[in-house]
PDB file of C-alpha atoms in Angstrom:
ATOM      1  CA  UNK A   1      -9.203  11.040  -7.853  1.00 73.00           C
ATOM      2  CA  UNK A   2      -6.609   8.862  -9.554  1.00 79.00           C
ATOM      3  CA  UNK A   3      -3.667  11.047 -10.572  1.00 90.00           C
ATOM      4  CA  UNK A   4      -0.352  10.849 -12.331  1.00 94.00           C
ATOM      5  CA  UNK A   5       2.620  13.569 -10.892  1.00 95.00           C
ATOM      6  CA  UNK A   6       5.503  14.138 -13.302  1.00 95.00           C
ATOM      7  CA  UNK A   7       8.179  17.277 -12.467  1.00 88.00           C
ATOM      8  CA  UNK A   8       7.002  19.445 -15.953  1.00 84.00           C
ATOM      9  CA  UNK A   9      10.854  20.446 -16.270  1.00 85.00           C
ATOM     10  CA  UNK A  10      12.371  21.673 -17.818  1.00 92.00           C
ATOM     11  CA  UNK A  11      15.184  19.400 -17.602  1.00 96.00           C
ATOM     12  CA  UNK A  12      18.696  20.250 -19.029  1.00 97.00           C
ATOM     13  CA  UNK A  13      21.076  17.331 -19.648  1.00 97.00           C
ATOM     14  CA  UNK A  14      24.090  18.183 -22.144  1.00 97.00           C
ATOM     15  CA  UNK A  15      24.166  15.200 -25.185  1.00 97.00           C
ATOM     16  CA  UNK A  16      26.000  12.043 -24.296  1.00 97.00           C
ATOM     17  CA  UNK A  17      24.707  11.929 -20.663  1.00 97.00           C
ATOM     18  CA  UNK A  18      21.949  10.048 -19.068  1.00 97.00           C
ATOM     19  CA  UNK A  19      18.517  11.587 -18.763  1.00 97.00           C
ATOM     20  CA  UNK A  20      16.337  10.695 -15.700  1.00 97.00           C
ATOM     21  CA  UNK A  21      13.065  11.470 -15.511  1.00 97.00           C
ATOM     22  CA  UNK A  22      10.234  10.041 -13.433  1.00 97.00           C
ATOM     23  CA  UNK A  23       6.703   9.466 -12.782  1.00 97.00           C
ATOM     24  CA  UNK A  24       4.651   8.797  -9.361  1.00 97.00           C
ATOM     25  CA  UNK A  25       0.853   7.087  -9.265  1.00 95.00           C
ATOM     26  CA  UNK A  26      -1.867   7.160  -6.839  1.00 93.00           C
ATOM     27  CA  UNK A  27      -3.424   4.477  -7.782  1.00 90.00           C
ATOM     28  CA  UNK A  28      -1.755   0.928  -5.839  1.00 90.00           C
ATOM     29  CA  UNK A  29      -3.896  -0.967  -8.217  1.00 88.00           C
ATOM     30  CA  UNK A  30      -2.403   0.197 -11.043  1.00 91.00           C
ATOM     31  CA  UNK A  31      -1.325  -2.255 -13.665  1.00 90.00           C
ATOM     32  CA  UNK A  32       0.073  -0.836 -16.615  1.00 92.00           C
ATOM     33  CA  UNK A  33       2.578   1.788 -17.484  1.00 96.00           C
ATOM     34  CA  UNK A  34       3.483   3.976 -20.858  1.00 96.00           C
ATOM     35  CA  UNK A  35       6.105   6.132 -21.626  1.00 97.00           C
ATOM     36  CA  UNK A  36       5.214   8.756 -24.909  1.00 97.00           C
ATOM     37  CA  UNK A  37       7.302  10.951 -26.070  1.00 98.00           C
ATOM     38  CA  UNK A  38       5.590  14.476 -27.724  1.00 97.00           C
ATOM     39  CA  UNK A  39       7.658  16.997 -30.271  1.00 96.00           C
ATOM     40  CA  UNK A  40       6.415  20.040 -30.650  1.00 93.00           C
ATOM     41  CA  UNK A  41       4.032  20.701 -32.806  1.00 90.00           C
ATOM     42  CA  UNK A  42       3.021  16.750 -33.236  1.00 94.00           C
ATOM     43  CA  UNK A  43       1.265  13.808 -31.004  1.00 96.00           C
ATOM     44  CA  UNK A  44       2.534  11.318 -28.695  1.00 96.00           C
ATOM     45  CA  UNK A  45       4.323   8.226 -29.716  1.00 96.00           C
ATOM     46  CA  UNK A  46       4.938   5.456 -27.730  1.00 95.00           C
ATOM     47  CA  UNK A  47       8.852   4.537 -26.278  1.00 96.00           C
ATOM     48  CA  UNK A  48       8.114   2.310 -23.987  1.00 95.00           C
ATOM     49  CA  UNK A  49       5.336   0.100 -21.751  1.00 95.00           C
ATOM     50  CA  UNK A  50       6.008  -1.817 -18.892  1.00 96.00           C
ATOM     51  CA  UNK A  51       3.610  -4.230 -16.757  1.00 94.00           C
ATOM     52  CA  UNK A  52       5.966  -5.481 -13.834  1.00 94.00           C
ATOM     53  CA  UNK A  53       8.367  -4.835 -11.166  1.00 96.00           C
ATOM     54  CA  UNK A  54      11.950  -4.143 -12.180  1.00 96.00           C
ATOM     55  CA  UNK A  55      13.667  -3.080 -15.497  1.00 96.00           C
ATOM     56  CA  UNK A  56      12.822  -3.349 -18.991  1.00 97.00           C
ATOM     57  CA  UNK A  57      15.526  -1.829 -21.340  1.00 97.00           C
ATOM     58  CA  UNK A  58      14.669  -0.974 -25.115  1.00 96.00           C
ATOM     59  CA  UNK A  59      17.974   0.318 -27.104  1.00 97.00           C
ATOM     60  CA  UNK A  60      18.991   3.406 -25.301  1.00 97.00           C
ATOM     61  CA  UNK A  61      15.897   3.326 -23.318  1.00 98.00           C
ATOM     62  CA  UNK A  62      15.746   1.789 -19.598  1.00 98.00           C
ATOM     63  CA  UNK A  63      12.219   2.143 -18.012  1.00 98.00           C
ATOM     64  CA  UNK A  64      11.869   1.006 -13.934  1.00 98.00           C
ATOM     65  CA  UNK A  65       9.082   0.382 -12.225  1.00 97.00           C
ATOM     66  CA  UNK A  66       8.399  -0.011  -8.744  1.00 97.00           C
ATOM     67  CA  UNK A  67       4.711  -1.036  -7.236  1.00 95.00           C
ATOM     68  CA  UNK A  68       5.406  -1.133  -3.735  1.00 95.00           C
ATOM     69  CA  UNK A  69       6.463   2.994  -4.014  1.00 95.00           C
ATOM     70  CA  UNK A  70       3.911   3.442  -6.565  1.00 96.00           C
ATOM     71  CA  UNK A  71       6.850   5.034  -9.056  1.00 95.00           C
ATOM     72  CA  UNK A  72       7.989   4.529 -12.768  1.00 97.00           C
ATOM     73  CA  UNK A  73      10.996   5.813 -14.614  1.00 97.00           C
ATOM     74  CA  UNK A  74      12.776   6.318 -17.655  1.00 98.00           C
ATOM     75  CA  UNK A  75      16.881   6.714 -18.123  1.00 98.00           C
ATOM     76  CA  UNK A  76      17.657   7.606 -21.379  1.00 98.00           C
ATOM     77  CA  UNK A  77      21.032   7.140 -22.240  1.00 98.00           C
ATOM     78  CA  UNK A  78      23.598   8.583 -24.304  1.00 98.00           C
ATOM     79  CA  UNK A  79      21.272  11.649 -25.055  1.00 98.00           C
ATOM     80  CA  UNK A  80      20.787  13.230 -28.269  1.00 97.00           C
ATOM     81  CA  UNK A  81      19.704  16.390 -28.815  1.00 97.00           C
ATOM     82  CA  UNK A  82      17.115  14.810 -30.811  1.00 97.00           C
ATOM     83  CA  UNK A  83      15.805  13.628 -27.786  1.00 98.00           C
ATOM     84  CA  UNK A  84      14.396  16.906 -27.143  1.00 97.00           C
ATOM     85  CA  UNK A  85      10.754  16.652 -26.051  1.00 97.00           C
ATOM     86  CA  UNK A  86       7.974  16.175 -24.013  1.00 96.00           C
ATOM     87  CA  UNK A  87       7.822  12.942 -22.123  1.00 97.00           C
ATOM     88  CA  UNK A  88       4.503  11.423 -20.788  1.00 97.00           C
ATOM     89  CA  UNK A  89       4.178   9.034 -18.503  1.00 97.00           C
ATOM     90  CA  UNK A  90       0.682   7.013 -18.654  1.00 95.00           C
ATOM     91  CA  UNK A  91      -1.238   4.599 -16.591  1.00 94.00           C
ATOM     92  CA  UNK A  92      -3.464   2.439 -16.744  1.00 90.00           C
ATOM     93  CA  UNK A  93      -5.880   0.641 -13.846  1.00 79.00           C
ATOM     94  CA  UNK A  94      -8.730  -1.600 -13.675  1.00 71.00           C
ATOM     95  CA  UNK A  95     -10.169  -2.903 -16.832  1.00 63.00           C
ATOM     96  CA  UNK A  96     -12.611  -0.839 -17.941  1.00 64.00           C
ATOM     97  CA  UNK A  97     -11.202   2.600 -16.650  1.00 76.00           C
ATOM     98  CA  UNK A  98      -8.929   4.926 -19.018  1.00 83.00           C
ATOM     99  CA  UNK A  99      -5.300   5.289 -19.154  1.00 88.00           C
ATOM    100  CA  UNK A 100      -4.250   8.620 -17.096  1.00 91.00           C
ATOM    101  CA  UNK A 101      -1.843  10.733 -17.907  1.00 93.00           C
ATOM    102  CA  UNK A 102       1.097  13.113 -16.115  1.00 94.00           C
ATOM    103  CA  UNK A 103       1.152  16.721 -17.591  1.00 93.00           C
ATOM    104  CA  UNK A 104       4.744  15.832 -19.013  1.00 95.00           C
ATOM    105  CA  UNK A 105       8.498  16.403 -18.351  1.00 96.00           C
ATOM    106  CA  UNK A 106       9.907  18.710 -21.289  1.00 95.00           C
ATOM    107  CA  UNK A 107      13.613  17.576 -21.805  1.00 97.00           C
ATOM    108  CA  UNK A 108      16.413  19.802 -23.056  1.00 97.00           C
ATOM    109  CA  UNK A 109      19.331  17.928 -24.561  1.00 97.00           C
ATOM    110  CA  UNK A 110      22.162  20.369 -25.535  1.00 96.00           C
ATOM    111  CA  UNK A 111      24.958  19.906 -27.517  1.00 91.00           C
TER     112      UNK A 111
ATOM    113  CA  UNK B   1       0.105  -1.598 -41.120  1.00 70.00           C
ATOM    114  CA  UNK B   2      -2.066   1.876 -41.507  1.00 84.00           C
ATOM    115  CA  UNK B   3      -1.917   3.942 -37.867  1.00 95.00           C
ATOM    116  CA  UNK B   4      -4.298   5.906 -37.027  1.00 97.00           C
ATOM    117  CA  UNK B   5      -5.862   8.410 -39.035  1.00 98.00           C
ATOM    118  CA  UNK B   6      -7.510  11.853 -38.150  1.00 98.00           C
ATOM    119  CA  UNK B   7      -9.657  14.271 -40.478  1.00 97.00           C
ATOM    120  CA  UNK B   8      -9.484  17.201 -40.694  1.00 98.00           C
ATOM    121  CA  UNK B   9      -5.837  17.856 -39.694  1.00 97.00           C
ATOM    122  CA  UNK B  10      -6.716  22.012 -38.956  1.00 97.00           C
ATOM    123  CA  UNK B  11     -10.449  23.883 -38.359  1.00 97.00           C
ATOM    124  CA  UNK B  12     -10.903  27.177 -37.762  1.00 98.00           C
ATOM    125  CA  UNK B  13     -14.609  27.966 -36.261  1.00 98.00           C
ATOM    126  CA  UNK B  14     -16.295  30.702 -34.528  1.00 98.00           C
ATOM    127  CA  UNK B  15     -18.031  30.875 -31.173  1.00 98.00           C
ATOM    128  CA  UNK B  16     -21.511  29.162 -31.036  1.00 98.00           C
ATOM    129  CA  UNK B  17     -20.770  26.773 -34.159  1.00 98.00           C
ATOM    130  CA  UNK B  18     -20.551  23.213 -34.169  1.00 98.00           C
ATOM    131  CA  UNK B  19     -18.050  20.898 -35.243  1.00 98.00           C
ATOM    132  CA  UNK B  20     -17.514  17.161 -36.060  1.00 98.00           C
ATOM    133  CA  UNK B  21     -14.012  15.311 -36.144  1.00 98.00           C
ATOM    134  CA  UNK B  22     -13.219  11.774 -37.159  1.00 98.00           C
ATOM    135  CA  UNK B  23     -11.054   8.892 -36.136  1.00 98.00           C
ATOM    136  CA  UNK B  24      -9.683   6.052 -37.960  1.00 98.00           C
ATOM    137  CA  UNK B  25      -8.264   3.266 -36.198  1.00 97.00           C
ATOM    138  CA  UNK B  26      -5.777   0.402 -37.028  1.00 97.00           C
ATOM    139  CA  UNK B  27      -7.199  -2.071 -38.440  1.00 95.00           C
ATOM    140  CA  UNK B  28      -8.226  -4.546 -36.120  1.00 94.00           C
ATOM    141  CA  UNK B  29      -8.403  -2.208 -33.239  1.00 95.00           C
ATOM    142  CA  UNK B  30     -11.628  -2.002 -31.600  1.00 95.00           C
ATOM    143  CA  UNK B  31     -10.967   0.880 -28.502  1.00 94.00           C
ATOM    144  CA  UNK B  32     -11.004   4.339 -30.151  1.00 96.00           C
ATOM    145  CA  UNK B  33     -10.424   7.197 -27.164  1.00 96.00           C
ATOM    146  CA  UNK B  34     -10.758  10.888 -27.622  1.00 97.00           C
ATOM    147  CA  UNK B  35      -8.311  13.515 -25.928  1.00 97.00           C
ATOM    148  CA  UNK B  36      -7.812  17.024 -25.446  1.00 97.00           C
ATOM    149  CA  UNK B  37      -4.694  18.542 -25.432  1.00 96.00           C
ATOM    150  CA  UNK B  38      -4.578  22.222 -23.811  1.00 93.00           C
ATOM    151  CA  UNK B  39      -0.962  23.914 -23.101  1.00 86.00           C
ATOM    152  CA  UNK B  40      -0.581  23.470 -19.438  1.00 76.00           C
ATOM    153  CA  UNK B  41      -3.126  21.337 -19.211  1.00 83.00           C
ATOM    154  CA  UNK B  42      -1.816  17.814 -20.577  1.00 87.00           C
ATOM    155  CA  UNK B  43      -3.956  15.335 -22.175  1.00 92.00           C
ATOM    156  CA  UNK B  44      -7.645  15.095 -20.816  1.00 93.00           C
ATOM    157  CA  UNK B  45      -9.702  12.391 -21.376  1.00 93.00           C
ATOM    158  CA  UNK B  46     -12.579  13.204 -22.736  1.00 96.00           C
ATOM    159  CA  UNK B  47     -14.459   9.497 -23.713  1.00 94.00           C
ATOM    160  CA  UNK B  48     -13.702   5.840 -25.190  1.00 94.00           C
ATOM    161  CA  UNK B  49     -15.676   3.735 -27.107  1.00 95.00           C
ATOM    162  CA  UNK B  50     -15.733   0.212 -27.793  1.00 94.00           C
ATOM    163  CA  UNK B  51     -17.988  -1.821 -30.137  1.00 93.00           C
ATOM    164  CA  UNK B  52     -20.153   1.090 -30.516  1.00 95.00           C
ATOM    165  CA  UNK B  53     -20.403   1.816 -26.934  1.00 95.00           C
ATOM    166  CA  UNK B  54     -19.604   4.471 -25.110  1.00 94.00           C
ATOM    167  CA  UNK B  55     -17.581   2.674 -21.897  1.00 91.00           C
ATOM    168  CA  UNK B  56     -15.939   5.196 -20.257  1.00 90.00           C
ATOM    169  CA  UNK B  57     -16.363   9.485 -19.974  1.00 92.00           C
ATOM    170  CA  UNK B  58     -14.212  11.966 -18.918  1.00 92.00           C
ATOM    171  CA  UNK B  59     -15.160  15.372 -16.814  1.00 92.00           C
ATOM    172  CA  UNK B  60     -16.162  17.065 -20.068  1.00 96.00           C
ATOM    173  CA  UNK B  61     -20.163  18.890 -20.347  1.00 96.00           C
ATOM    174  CA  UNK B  62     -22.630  17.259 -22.408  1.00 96.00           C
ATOM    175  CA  UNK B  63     -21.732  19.461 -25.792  1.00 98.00           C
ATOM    176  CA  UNK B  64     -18.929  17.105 -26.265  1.00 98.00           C
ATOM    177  CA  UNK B  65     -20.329  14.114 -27.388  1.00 97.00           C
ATOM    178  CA  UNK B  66     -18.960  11.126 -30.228  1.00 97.00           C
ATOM    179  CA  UNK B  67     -20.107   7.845 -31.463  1.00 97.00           C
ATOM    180  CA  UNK B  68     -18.645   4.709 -32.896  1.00 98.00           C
ATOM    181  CA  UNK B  69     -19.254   2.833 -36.335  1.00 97.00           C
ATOM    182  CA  UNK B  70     -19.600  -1.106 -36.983  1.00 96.00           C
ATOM    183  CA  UNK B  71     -16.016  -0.804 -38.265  1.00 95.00           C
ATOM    184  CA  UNK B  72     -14.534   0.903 -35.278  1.00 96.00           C
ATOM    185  CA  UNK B  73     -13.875   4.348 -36.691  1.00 98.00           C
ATOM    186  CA  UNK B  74     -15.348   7.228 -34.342  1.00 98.00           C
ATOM    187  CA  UNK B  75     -16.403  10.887 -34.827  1.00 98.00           C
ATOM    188  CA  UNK B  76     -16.362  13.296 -31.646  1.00 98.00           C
ATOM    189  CA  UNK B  77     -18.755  16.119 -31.904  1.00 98.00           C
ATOM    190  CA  UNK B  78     -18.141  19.919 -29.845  1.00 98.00           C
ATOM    191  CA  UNK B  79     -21.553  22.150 -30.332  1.00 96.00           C
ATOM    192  CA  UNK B  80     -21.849  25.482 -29.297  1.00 97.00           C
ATOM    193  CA  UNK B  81     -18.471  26.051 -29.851  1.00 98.00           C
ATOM    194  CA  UNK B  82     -16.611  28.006 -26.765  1.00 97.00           C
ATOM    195  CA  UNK B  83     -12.859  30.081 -26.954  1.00 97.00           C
ATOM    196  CA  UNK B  84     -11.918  27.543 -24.525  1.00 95.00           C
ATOM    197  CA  UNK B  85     -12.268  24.830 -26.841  1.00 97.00           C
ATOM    198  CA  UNK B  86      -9.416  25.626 -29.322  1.00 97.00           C
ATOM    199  CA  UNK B  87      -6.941  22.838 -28.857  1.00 97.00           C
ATOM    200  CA  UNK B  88      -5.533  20.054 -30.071  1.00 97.00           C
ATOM    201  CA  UNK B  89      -8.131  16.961 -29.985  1.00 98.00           C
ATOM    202  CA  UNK B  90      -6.146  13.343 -29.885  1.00 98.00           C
ATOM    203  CA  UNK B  91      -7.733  10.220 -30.856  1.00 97.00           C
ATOM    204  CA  UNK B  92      -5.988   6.734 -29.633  1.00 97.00           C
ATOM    205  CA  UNK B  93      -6.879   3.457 -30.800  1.00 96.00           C
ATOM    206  CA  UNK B  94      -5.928  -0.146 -28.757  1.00 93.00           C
ATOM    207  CA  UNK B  95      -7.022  -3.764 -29.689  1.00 92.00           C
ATOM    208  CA  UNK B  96      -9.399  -4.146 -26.964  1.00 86.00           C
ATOM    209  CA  UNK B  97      -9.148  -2.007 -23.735  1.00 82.00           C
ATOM    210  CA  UNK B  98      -8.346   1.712 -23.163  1.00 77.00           C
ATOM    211  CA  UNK B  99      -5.273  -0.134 -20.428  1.00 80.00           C
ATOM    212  CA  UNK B 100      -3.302  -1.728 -23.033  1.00 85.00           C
ATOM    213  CA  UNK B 101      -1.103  -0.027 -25.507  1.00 90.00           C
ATOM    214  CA  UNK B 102      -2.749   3.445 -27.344  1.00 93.00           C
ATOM    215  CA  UNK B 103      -1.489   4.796 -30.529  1.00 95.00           C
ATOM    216  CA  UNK B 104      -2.338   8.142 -30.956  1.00 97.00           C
ATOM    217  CA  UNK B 105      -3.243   9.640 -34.308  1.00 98.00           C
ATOM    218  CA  UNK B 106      -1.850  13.174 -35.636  1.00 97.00           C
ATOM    219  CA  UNK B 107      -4.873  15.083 -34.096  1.00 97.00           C
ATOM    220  CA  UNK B 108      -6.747  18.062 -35.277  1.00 98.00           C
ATOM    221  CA  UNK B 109      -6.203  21.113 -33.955  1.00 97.00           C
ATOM    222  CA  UNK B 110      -9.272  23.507 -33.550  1.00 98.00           C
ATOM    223  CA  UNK B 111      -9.434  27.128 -33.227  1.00 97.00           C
ATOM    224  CA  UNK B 112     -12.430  28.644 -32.230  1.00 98.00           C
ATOM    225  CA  UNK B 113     -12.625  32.609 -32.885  1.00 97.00           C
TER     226      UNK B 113
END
């Protein structure tokens, strides 16, 4: 059984700081990566993918991946209480298979 | 560019009923997926479809069931319509493959009395 572990949270970071939150797989083949973010109420968008080893940044968004311990992340920096939501991290295997997903960390940016 | 589109937004049905949702995808996007969306549950899979083929099923019973048009847009189907169903139903379109990139549309959310 393929699965996707995220902490559910909540997490509590006050605004201005840097929001970590992270994502482990099971699956070593795994080749793809997503990072949604849900609101309340409404359905995930995505923030970020990511396909190899190492960093990809996208404005105040850094997402890291790391094969060999079978782990993804996303640092959010500068944190706005808009920020506030659900995060989901995704991934995807062989071709062919669906994308799986974590159950979500809920973020809590306070200002 | 259109995203993805999702009738009806809200249904409220009873117990033993049946009900039919439908997808629109971006145009040009050929993978349509369906999800359910359950608090504390996440997002489960439920099926994809790709040039009117079913390719891939989730751990869902057979009253959950969809389908796929010549121009990509899919309708999911629930019959006999349980409590447990009431949720929020996601569909997800990608160019080609349920790996690459999904966008999801706004969903429908069903409540079964």
């Amino acid at each position: 059984q393929k699965e996707v572990e995220q902490n559910s949270g909540p997490l509590s970071v006050p605004e201005g700081a840097i929001a970590s939150l992270n994502c482990t797989y099971s699956d070593r083949g795994s080749q793809s990566f997503f990072w949604y973010r849900q609101y309340s109420g409404k359905s995930p968008e995505l923030i970020m993918s990511i396909y190899s080893n190492g960093d990809k940044e996208d404005g105040r968004f850094t997402a890291q991946l790391n094969k060999a311990s079978q782990y993804v992340s996303l640092l959010i920096r500068d944190s706005q209480p808009s920020d506030s939501a659900t995060y989901l991290c995704a991934v995807g295997s062989q071709a062919g298979t669906a994308l799986i997903f974590g159950k979500g960390t809920t973020l809590s940016v306070s200002s | 560019k259109a995203g993805v589109t999702q009738t009806p937004r809200y249904l409220i049905k009873t117990r033993g009923q049946q009900v039919t949702l439908s997808c629109s995808p971006i145009s040009g996007h050929r993978s349509v997926s369906w999800y359910q969306q359950t608090p504390g549950q996440g997002l489960q899979f439920l099926f994809e479809y790709f040039s009117e083929t079913q390719r891939n099923k989730g751990n869902f019973p057979g009253r959950f069931s969809g389908r796929q048009f010549s121009n990509s847009r899919s309708e999911m189907n629930v019959s006999t319509l349980e409590l447990g169903d009431s949720a929020l139903y996601l569909c997800a379109s990608s160019l080609a493959t349920a790996q690459e990139t999904q966008y999801f549309g706004p969903g429908t959310r069903l409540l079964v009395l």
